[in-house]
Amino acid sequence: MSPGAQTLLDSAPVFRARLAAWFDAKQRPLPWRTERSLYRTVVSELMLQQTQIATALPYFERWVRALPDFASLAAASEEQVLKLWEGLGYYRRARFLHRLARELVAREKPPRTADEWRELPGIGPYTAAAISSITYDAPAACVDGNVVRILARLSGDATAFTDGSRAVRHFEALAAALLDPASPGRHNEAMMELGATVCTKHAPRCLECPVAELCSGRAEGIAESLPRIARPDSIKQSVDRAWIVHDGRLLLVRSGADAGRLGGILELPRVADLTPAVDWENNAELLATHRRAITRYQITERIFRIEPRPAALRSLGGAEWIPLDAVETVTLSGPHRRWVKALLLAGEDTSRTARPAPRQGRLFA
């Protein structure tokens, strides 16, 4: 244990008291706090996995209006669940939440401890600790990126980590030792709030921090450089997609349920999957180029309008022809929803002879 960590532990009662007082006065009135229940805590925790609060808020409100409890969620169709989740990404979380509701309604009582929660689908160590402590005041410390950042700075721990998972494991013991035994749930929420609003990744607001006087990293002038976690190199990818409209219908492709994070979600088809169902040489017009990042992947996606050969397209796995006036009712991934909407607004809603596309990129490779 570093000297800074030991100093922090020696001041644990002061740390807990100041953190609790600050949280009571400064916490944001988030909807899962202003109206508390096990269900609202579970939904919020699953939504906030890999999603910022500002992004999740409107989805949470819409979700609880449509599915206000575990029973209504358990009875819902997967189609409804995924549609309500549309745009949040990482759709596996929605499926886990759906399965979780069905398992919980089948039980006489919900689990109470973190270990019991970890036995359920989609519940990892952090989520189990959050749900059990916030709902039942179970003595389980939450440790995620925010908590790692706070503890690394408070203890002045300059250990170099190869990835975030190792950093989490490194600080688990310190987090558990600092946990307020009188109110574990409030303590965990206060740590989350401190990391989200004050001890931020960039430009931390140290003058507003309730425990700044206990921060070894600040005293040593190294707080903003902590924690020291190696960032993986980015990977560039290029994907060409097809915009195919025939008889007032748009061609979309639904991936299999086992296709990772987007399993079962509709998207514009990949050009590589259509060959040789279309005549590339004479029927491809570049409509749009989009760039986005997913974790460490930097993805460039080009969309080409293509004149289809319908008979050849029948063999395309997962293909669905969606009437243009029904596109809003199906579930698309967030980026594809935006792209489809933009193209429809631009008038790309009828098939027409396209100008030949330039021989570039992967289209004619």
Short mmCIF file of C-alpha atoms in Angstrom, two decimals:
data_model
loop_
_atom_site.label_atom_id
_atom_site.label_comp_id
_atom_site.label_asym_id
_atom_site.label_seq_id
_atom_site.Cartn_x
_atom_site.Cartn_y
_atom_site.Cartn_z
CA MET A 1 0.00 0.00 0.00
CA SER A 2 1.32 3.43 -0.96
CA PRO A 3 2.02 6.03 1.75
CA GLY A 4 -0.76 8.18 0.30
CA ALA A 5 -3.24 5.33 0.57
CA GLN A 6 -2.33 4.72 4.19
CA THR A 7 -2.69 8.42 4.98
CA LEU A 8 -6.11 8.37 3.34
CA LEU A 9 -7.17 5.34 5.37
CA ASP A 10 -5.99 7.04 8.56
CA SER A 11 -8.36 9.88 7.67
CA ALA A 12 -11.24 7.60 6.63
CA PRO A 13 -13.81 8.97 9.12
CA VAL A 14 -13.14 12.53 7.97
CA PHE A 15 -13.21 11.47 4.31
CA ARG A 16 -16.56 9.70 4.69
CA ALA A 17 -18.16 12.57 6.60
CA ARG A 18 -17.07 15.25 4.13
CA LEU A 19 -18.06 13.15 1.13
CA ALA A 20 -21.51 12.41 2.59
CA ALA A 21 -22.18 16.05 3.49
CA TRP A 22 -21.17 17.19 0.02
CA PHE A 23 -23.36 14.58 -1.67
CA ASP A 24 -26.38 15.47 0.45
CA ALA A 25 -26.00 19.11 -0.57
CA LYS A 26 -24.83 18.83 -4.19
CA GLN A 27 -26.23 15.64 -5.72
CA ARG A 28 -28.08 16.04 -9.00
CA PRO A 29 -31.82 15.25 -8.91
CA LEU A 30 -31.61 12.27 -11.24
CA PRO A 31 -34.88 10.42 -11.85
CA TRP A 32 -33.67 7.17 -10.28
CA ARG A 33 -32.76 9.17 -7.14
CA THR A 34 -35.86 11.35 -6.83
CA GLU A 35 -38.08 8.28 -7.10
CA ARG A 36 -36.24 5.26 -5.78
CA SER A 37 -37.06 1.60 -6.34
CA LEU A 38 -35.16 -1.58 -7.06
CA TYR A 39 -36.49 -1.55 -10.62
CA ARG A 40 -35.41 2.02 -11.35
CA THR A 41 -31.98 1.35 -9.88
CA VAL A 42 -31.52 -1.77 -12.00
CA VAL A 43 -32.66 -0.08 -15.21
CA SER A 44 -30.44 2.95 -14.61
CA GLU A 45 -27.38 0.85 -13.82
CA LEU A 46 -27.76 -1.25 -16.97
CA MET A 47 -28.32 1.86 -19.08
CA LEU A 48 -25.29 3.62 -17.63
CA GLN A 49 -22.91 0.82 -18.54
CA GLN A 50 -20.76 2.47 -21.23
CA THR A 51 -23.20 5.39 -21.56
CA GLN A 52 -23.02 8.88 -20.09
CA ILE A 53 -25.82 10.10 -17.83
CA ALA A 54 -26.81 12.98 -20.15
CA THR A 55 -27.29 10.50 -22.99
CA ALA A 56 -29.21 7.97 -20.91
CA LEU A 57 -31.66 10.37 -19.24
CA PRO A 58 -34.29 10.65 -22.02
CA TYR A 59 -34.08 6.90 -22.66
CA PHE A 60 -34.65 6.17 -18.99
CA GLU A 61 -37.72 8.39 -18.85
CA ARG A 62 -39.19 6.82 -21.99
CA TRP A 63 -38.40 3.33 -20.74
CA VAL A 64 -40.08 3.63 -17.34
CA ARG A 65 -43.16 5.24 -18.91
CA ALA A 66 -43.57 2.28 -21.24
CA LEU A 67 -42.35 -0.45 -18.86
CA PRO A 68 -42.78 0.77 -15.27
CA ASP A 69 -41.82 -2.43 -13.42
CA PHE A 70 -40.23 -5.86 -13.73
CA ALA A 71 -43.56 -7.52 -14.53
CA SER A 72 -44.27 -5.29 -17.54
CA LEU A 73 -40.70 -5.68 -18.77
CA ALA A 74 -40.84 -9.46 -18.42
CA ALA A 75 -44.08 -9.54 -20.43
CA ALA A 76 -42.77 -7.27 -23.19
CA SER A 77 -41.61 -8.61 -26.54
CA GLU A 78 -37.96 -8.42 -27.50
CA GLU A 79 -38.98 -6.17 -30.39
CA GLN A 80 -40.49 -3.62 -27.98
CA VAL A 81 -37.47 -3.81 -25.66
CA LEU A 82 -34.99 -3.20 -28.47
CA LYS A 83 -37.09 -0.40 -29.94
CA LEU A 84 -37.15 1.42 -26.57
CA TRP A 85 -33.37 0.93 -26.37
CA GLU A 86 -32.76 2.13 -29.93
CA GLY A 87 -29.88 4.61 -30.06
CA LEU A 88 -28.27 3.63 -26.74
CA GLY A 89 -26.01 1.06 -28.38
CA TYR A 90 -24.56 -2.12 -26.92
CA TYR A 91 -27.94 -3.83 -27.34
CA ARG A 92 -26.78 -6.84 -25.39
CA ARG A 93 -27.53 -4.77 -22.28
CA ALA A 94 -31.20 -4.51 -23.29
CA ARG A 95 -31.40 -8.26 -23.78
CA PHE A 96 -29.74 -8.86 -20.42
CA LEU A 97 -32.24 -6.52 -18.78
CA HIS A 98 -35.10 -8.36 -20.45
CA ARG A 99 -33.80 -11.75 -19.27
CA LEU A 100 -33.13 -10.33 -15.82
CA ALA A 101 -36.74 -9.18 -15.45
CA ARG A 102 -38.04 -12.60 -16.41
CA GLU A 103 -35.79 -14.29 -13.89
CA LEU A 104 -36.72 -11.88 -11.11
CA VAL A 105 -40.49 -12.17 -11.57
CA ALA A 106 -40.11 -15.94 -11.35
CA ARG A 107 -38.45 -15.64 -7.94
CA GLU A 108 -40.21 -15.28 -4.64
CA LYS A 109 -37.75 -12.58 -3.54
CA PRO A 110 -35.04 -10.62 -5.37
CA PRO A 111 -31.40 -11.13 -4.38
CA ARG A 112 -29.99 -8.76 -1.79
CA THR A 113 -26.21 -9.27 -1.71
CA ALA A 114 -23.67 -8.39 -4.38
CA ASP A 115 -22.67 -12.04 -4.74
CA GLU A 116 -26.27 -13.04 -5.38
CA TRP A 117 -26.73 -10.33 -7.98
CA ARG A 118 -23.61 -11.43 -9.82
CA GLU A 119 -25.27 -14.76 -10.55
CA LEU A 120 -27.82 -13.01 -12.79
CA PRO A 121 -27.39 -12.23 -16.53
CA GLY A 122 -25.57 -9.04 -17.44
CA ILE A 123 -24.56 -8.23 -13.85
CA GLY A 124 -20.83 -7.72 -13.26
CA PRO A 125 -19.01 -6.77 -10.05
CA TYR A 126 -19.62 -3.02 -10.32
CA THR A 127 -23.31 -3.33 -11.18
CA ALA A 128 -23.87 -5.93 -8.46
CA ALA A 129 -22.26 -3.67 -5.87
CA ALA A 130 -24.25 -0.65 -7.04
CA ILE A 131 -27.65 -2.39 -7.02
CA SER A 132 -27.18 -4.19 -3.71
CA SER A 133 -25.70 -1.20 -1.85
CA ILE A 134 -28.06 1.46 -3.18
CA THR A 135 -31.18 -0.66 -2.69
CA TYR A 136 -30.33 -2.67 0.41
CA ASP A 137 -27.28 -0.89 1.86
CA ALA A 138 -25.26 -4.05 1.33
CA PRO A 139 -21.57 -3.46 2.21
CA ALA A 140 -20.15 -3.65 -1.31
CA ALA A 141 -17.84 -1.00 -2.78
CA CYS A 142 -18.33 0.11 -6.38
CA VAL A 143 -15.15 0.40 -8.41
CA ASP A 144 -15.27 1.71 -11.98
CA GLY A 145 -13.28 4.23 -13.97
CA ASN A 146 -14.58 7.17 -11.94
CA VAL A 147 -13.69 5.53 -8.63
CA VAL A 148 -10.26 4.47 -9.92
CA ARG A 149 -9.56 8.07 -10.91
CA ILE A 150 -10.62 9.44 -7.51
CA LEU A 151 -8.63 6.90 -5.50
CA ALA A 152 -5.52 7.19 -7.69
CA ARG A 153 -5.51 10.95 -7.17
CA LEU A 154 -6.37 10.90 -3.47
CA SER A 155 -3.63 8.35 -2.75
CA GLY A 156 -1.14 9.84 -5.22
CA ASP A 157 -0.74 6.36 -6.71
CA ALA A 158 1.31 6.68 -9.92
CA THR A 159 1.29 2.96 -10.73
CA ALA A 160 1.26 2.37 -14.49
CA PHE A 161 -1.52 0.00 -15.61
CA THR A 162 -1.73 -1.77 -18.92
CA ASP A 163 -5.51 -1.53 -18.97
CA GLY A 164 -8.52 -0.38 -16.97
CA SER A 165 -9.37 -3.82 -15.62
CA ARG A 166 -6.03 -4.08 -13.84
CA ALA A 167 -6.51 -0.61 -12.39
CA VAL A 168 -9.92 -1.62 -11.04
CA ARG A 169 -8.50 -4.69 -9.34
CA HIS A 170 -5.64 -2.65 -7.89
CA PHE A 171 -7.98 -0.22 -6.12
CA GLU A 172 -10.66 -2.67 -4.97
CA ALA A 173 -9.11 -3.17 -1.52
CA LEU A 174 -8.74 0.57 -0.91
CA ALA A 175 -12.31 1.23 -2.03
CA ALA A 176 -13.62 -1.47 0.30
CA ALA A 177 -11.62 -0.11 3.25
CA LEU A 178 -12.95 3.43 2.70
CA LEU A 179 -16.59 2.34 2.28
CA ASP A 180 -18.87 3.96 4.84
CA PRO A 181 -20.32 1.07 6.90
CA ALA A 182 -23.16 3.29 8.10
CA SER A 183 -24.44 4.01 4.58
CA PRO A 184 -22.69 2.04 1.80
CA GLY A 185 -25.24 3.01 -0.84
CA ARG A 186 -24.95 6.74 -0.23
CA HIS A 187 -21.15 6.44 -0.14
CA ASN A 188 -21.07 4.65 -3.51
CA GLU A 189 -23.41 7.18 -5.09
CA ALA A 190 -21.32 10.02 -3.68
CA MET A 191 -18.16 8.55 -5.21
CA MET A 192 -19.89 8.20 -8.57
CA GLU A 193 -21.14 11.78 -8.35
CA LEU A 194 -17.75 13.15 -7.34
CA GLY A 195 -16.07 11.47 -10.29
CA ALA A 196 -18.75 12.59 -12.74
CA THR A 197 -18.99 16.24 -11.68
CA VAL A 198 -15.82 17.31 -9.81
CA CYS A 199 -12.92 14.85 -10.07
CA THR A 200 -13.32 14.66 -13.82
CA LYS A 201 -10.89 13.12 -16.27
CA HIS A 202 -9.87 16.48 -17.71
CA ALA A 203 -9.67 19.78 -15.80
CA PRO A 204 -10.81 18.50 -12.40
CA ARG A 205 -12.54 21.14 -10.26
CA CYS A 206 -10.28 20.74 -7.23
CA LEU A 207 -11.41 23.99 -5.61
CA GLU A 208 -14.91 22.53 -5.34
CA CYS A 209 -13.81 19.11 -4.08
CA PRO A 210 -14.99 18.32 -0.53
CA VAL A 211 -11.95 16.13 0.12
CA ALA A 212 -9.27 18.19 -1.64
CA GLU A 213 -7.33 18.63 1.61
CA LEU A 214 -6.91 14.85 1.79
CA CYS A 215 -5.66 14.51 -1.80
CA SER A 216 -2.01 13.45 -2.07
CA GLY A 217 -2.05 13.80 -5.85
CA ARG A 218 -3.07 17.43 -5.60
CA ALA A 219 -0.48 18.12 -2.91
CA GLU A 220 2.21 16.62 -5.15
CA GLY A 221 0.97 18.45 -8.24
CA ILE A 222 0.31 15.25 -10.21
CA ALA A 223 -3.45 14.80 -9.80
CA GLU A 224 -4.37 15.52 -13.41
CA SER A 225 -1.89 12.91 -14.65
CA LEU A 226 -3.54 10.15 -12.62
CA PRO A 227 -4.46 7.38 -13.05
CA ARG A 228 -1.79 6.18 -15.44
CA ILE A 229 -3.53 3.68 -17.70
CA ALA A 230 -2.14 2.75 -21.11
CA ARG A 231 -4.56 3.50 -23.93
CA PRO A 232 -4.80 0.90 -26.70
CA ASP A 233 -3.82 1.94 -30.20
CA SER A 234 -6.75 2.92 -32.39
CA ILE A 235 -7.72 0.62 -35.25
CA LYS A 236 -9.01 2.07 -38.52
CA GLN A 237 -11.76 0.28 -40.42
CA SER A 238 -13.63 1.04 -43.63
CA VAL A 239 -17.10 -0.23 -44.47
CA ASP A 240 -19.11 0.36 -47.64
CA ARG A 241 -22.88 0.14 -47.35
CA ALA A 242 -25.70 0.06 -49.88
CA TRP A 243 -28.79 2.23 -50.15
CA ILE A 244 -31.25 0.16 -52.19
CA VAL A 245 -34.87 1.22 -52.68
CA HIS A 246 -37.26 -0.89 -54.78
CA ASP A 247 -41.03 -0.50 -55.15
CA GLY A 248 -41.20 1.92 -52.21
CA ARG A 249 -39.25 -0.36 -49.89
CA LEU A 250 -35.77 -0.03 -48.39
CA LEU A 251 -33.46 -3.02 -48.17
CA LEU A 252 -32.13 -3.59 -44.65
CA VAL A 253 -30.30 -6.52 -43.11
CA ARG A 254 -30.89 -8.04 -39.68
CA SER A 255 -27.87 -9.70 -38.13
CA GLY A 256 -28.26 -12.90 -36.15
CA ALA A 257 -28.87 -12.76 -32.40
CA ASP A 258 -25.37 -14.17 -31.89
CA ALA A 259 -23.69 -11.34 -33.80
CA GLY A 260 -22.34 -9.53 -30.75
CA ARG A 261 -23.49 -6.13 -29.59
CA LEU A 262 -25.80 -5.47 -32.57
CA GLY A 263 -27.33 -8.91 -32.90
CA GLY A 264 -30.90 -8.72 -34.21
CA ILE A 265 -30.69 -5.01 -35.11
CA LEU A 266 -31.43 -3.78 -38.63
CA GLU A 267 -28.77 -1.92 -40.60
CA LEU A 268 -28.01 -0.91 -44.15
CA PRO A 269 -26.40 -3.91 -45.90
CA ARG A 270 -22.69 -4.11 -46.47
CA VAL A 271 -21.59 -3.92 -50.08
CA ALA A 272 -19.38 -6.98 -49.61
CA ASP A 273 -22.41 -9.06 -48.60
CA LEU A 274 -24.42 -8.06 -51.66
CA THR A 275 -21.95 -9.11 -54.35
CA PRO A 276 -22.84 -10.23 -56.99
CA ALA A 277 -26.45 -9.17 -56.47
CA VAL A 278 -25.84 -5.70 -57.90
CA ASP A 279 -24.11 -4.25 -60.92
CA TRP A 280 -21.34 -2.20 -59.26
CA GLU A 281 -19.69 -0.93 -62.39
CA ASN A 282 -22.75 0.88 -63.70
CA ASN A 283 -24.99 1.31 -60.67
CA ALA A 284 -23.21 2.81 -57.67
CA GLU A 285 -23.39 6.46 -56.61
CA LEU A 286 -21.68 7.71 -53.47
CA LEU A 287 -24.31 9.43 -51.30
CA ALA A 288 -22.55 10.03 -48.01
CA THR A 289 -19.43 9.37 -45.95
CA HIS A 290 -19.61 9.08 -42.17
CA ARG A 291 -16.93 8.63 -39.55
CA ARG A 292 -17.48 7.37 -36.02
CA ALA A 293 -15.60 5.80 -33.16
CA ILE A 294 -16.55 2.69 -31.19
CA THR A 295 -14.15 2.01 -28.33
CA ARG A 296 -10.74 1.98 -30.05
CA TYR A 297 -12.10 1.51 -33.58
CA GLN A 298 -12.13 4.49 -35.95
CA ILE A 299 -14.68 3.58 -38.60
CA THR A 300 -15.28 5.24 -41.96
CA GLU A 301 -18.54 4.19 -43.61
CA ARG A 302 -19.55 5.12 -47.15
CA ILE A 303 -23.12 4.76 -48.37
CA PHE A 304 -23.78 4.07 -52.08
CA ARG A 305 -27.09 4.20 -53.87
CA ILE A 306 -27.43 1.04 -55.92
CA GLU A 307 -29.90 -0.22 -58.51
CA PRO A 308 -30.89 -3.71 -57.29
CA ARG A 309 -31.43 -6.96 -59.08
CA PRO A 310 -34.27 -8.19 -56.81
CA ALA A 311 -34.12 -11.82 -57.86
CA ALA A 312 -30.46 -12.05 -56.85
CA LEU A 313 -31.11 -10.29 -53.56
CA ARG A 314 -33.54 -12.95 -52.36
CA SER A 315 -30.65 -15.11 -51.21
CA LEU A 316 -29.13 -12.41 -49.02
CA GLY A 317 -29.16 -13.66 -45.44
CA GLY A 318 -31.19 -11.56 -43.01
CA ALA A 319 -32.49 -9.26 -45.76
CA GLU A 320 -35.76 -7.45 -45.13
CA TRP A 321 -37.60 -5.08 -47.43
CA ILE A 322 -39.09 -2.39 -45.20
CA PRO A 323 -41.79 -0.06 -46.59
CA LEU A 324 -40.49 3.49 -46.49
CA ASP A 325 -43.49 4.65 -44.46
CA ALA A 326 -42.72 1.94 -41.87
CA VAL A 327 -39.00 2.64 -41.39
CA GLU A 328 -39.69 4.55 -38.16
CA THR A 329 -41.34 1.49 -36.63
CA VAL A 330 -38.38 -0.88 -36.95
CA THR A 331 -35.28 -0.95 -34.75
CA LEU A 332 -32.10 0.41 -36.30
CA SER A 333 -28.75 1.03 -34.67
CA GLY A 334 -28.33 4.66 -33.63
CA PRO A 335 -25.99 5.76 -36.47
CA HIS A 336 -28.04 3.97 -39.11
CA ARG A 337 -31.23 5.61 -37.83
CA ARG A 338 -29.60 9.03 -38.32
CA TRP A 339 -28.24 8.13 -41.76
CA VAL A 340 -31.50 6.68 -43.03
CA LYS A 341 -33.47 9.67 -41.74
CA ALA A 342 -31.06 12.11 -43.39
CA LEU A 343 -31.17 10.29 -46.72
CA LEU A 344 -34.95 10.11 -46.71
CA LEU A 345 -35.16 13.82 -45.92
CA ALA A 346 -32.77 14.45 -48.80
CA GLY A 347 -35.18 12.71 -51.14
CA GLU A 348 -33.34 9.42 -51.56
CA ASP A 349 -36.64 7.53 -51.41
CA THR A 350 -37.01 6.25 -54.94
CA SER A 351 -34.88 3.96 -57.03
CA ARG A 352 -33.38 5.64 -60.08
CA THR A 353 -30.53 5.09 -62.42
CA ALA A 354 -27.36 6.04 -60.60
CA ARG A 355 -24.25 7.67 -61.95
CA PRO A 356 -21.23 5.35 -61.99
CA ALA A 357 -19.20 5.53 -58.81
CA PRO A 358 -15.50 6.35 -58.88
CA ARG A 359 -13.18 3.36 -58.63
CA GLN A 360 -11.95 3.95 -55.11
CA GLY A 361 -11.86 2.36 -51.70
CA ARG A 362 -13.14 -1.17 -51.19
CA LEU A 363 -16.17 -0.96 -53.48
CA PHE A 364 -14.47 -2.47 -56.49
CA ALA A 365 -11.71 -4.31 -54.65
#
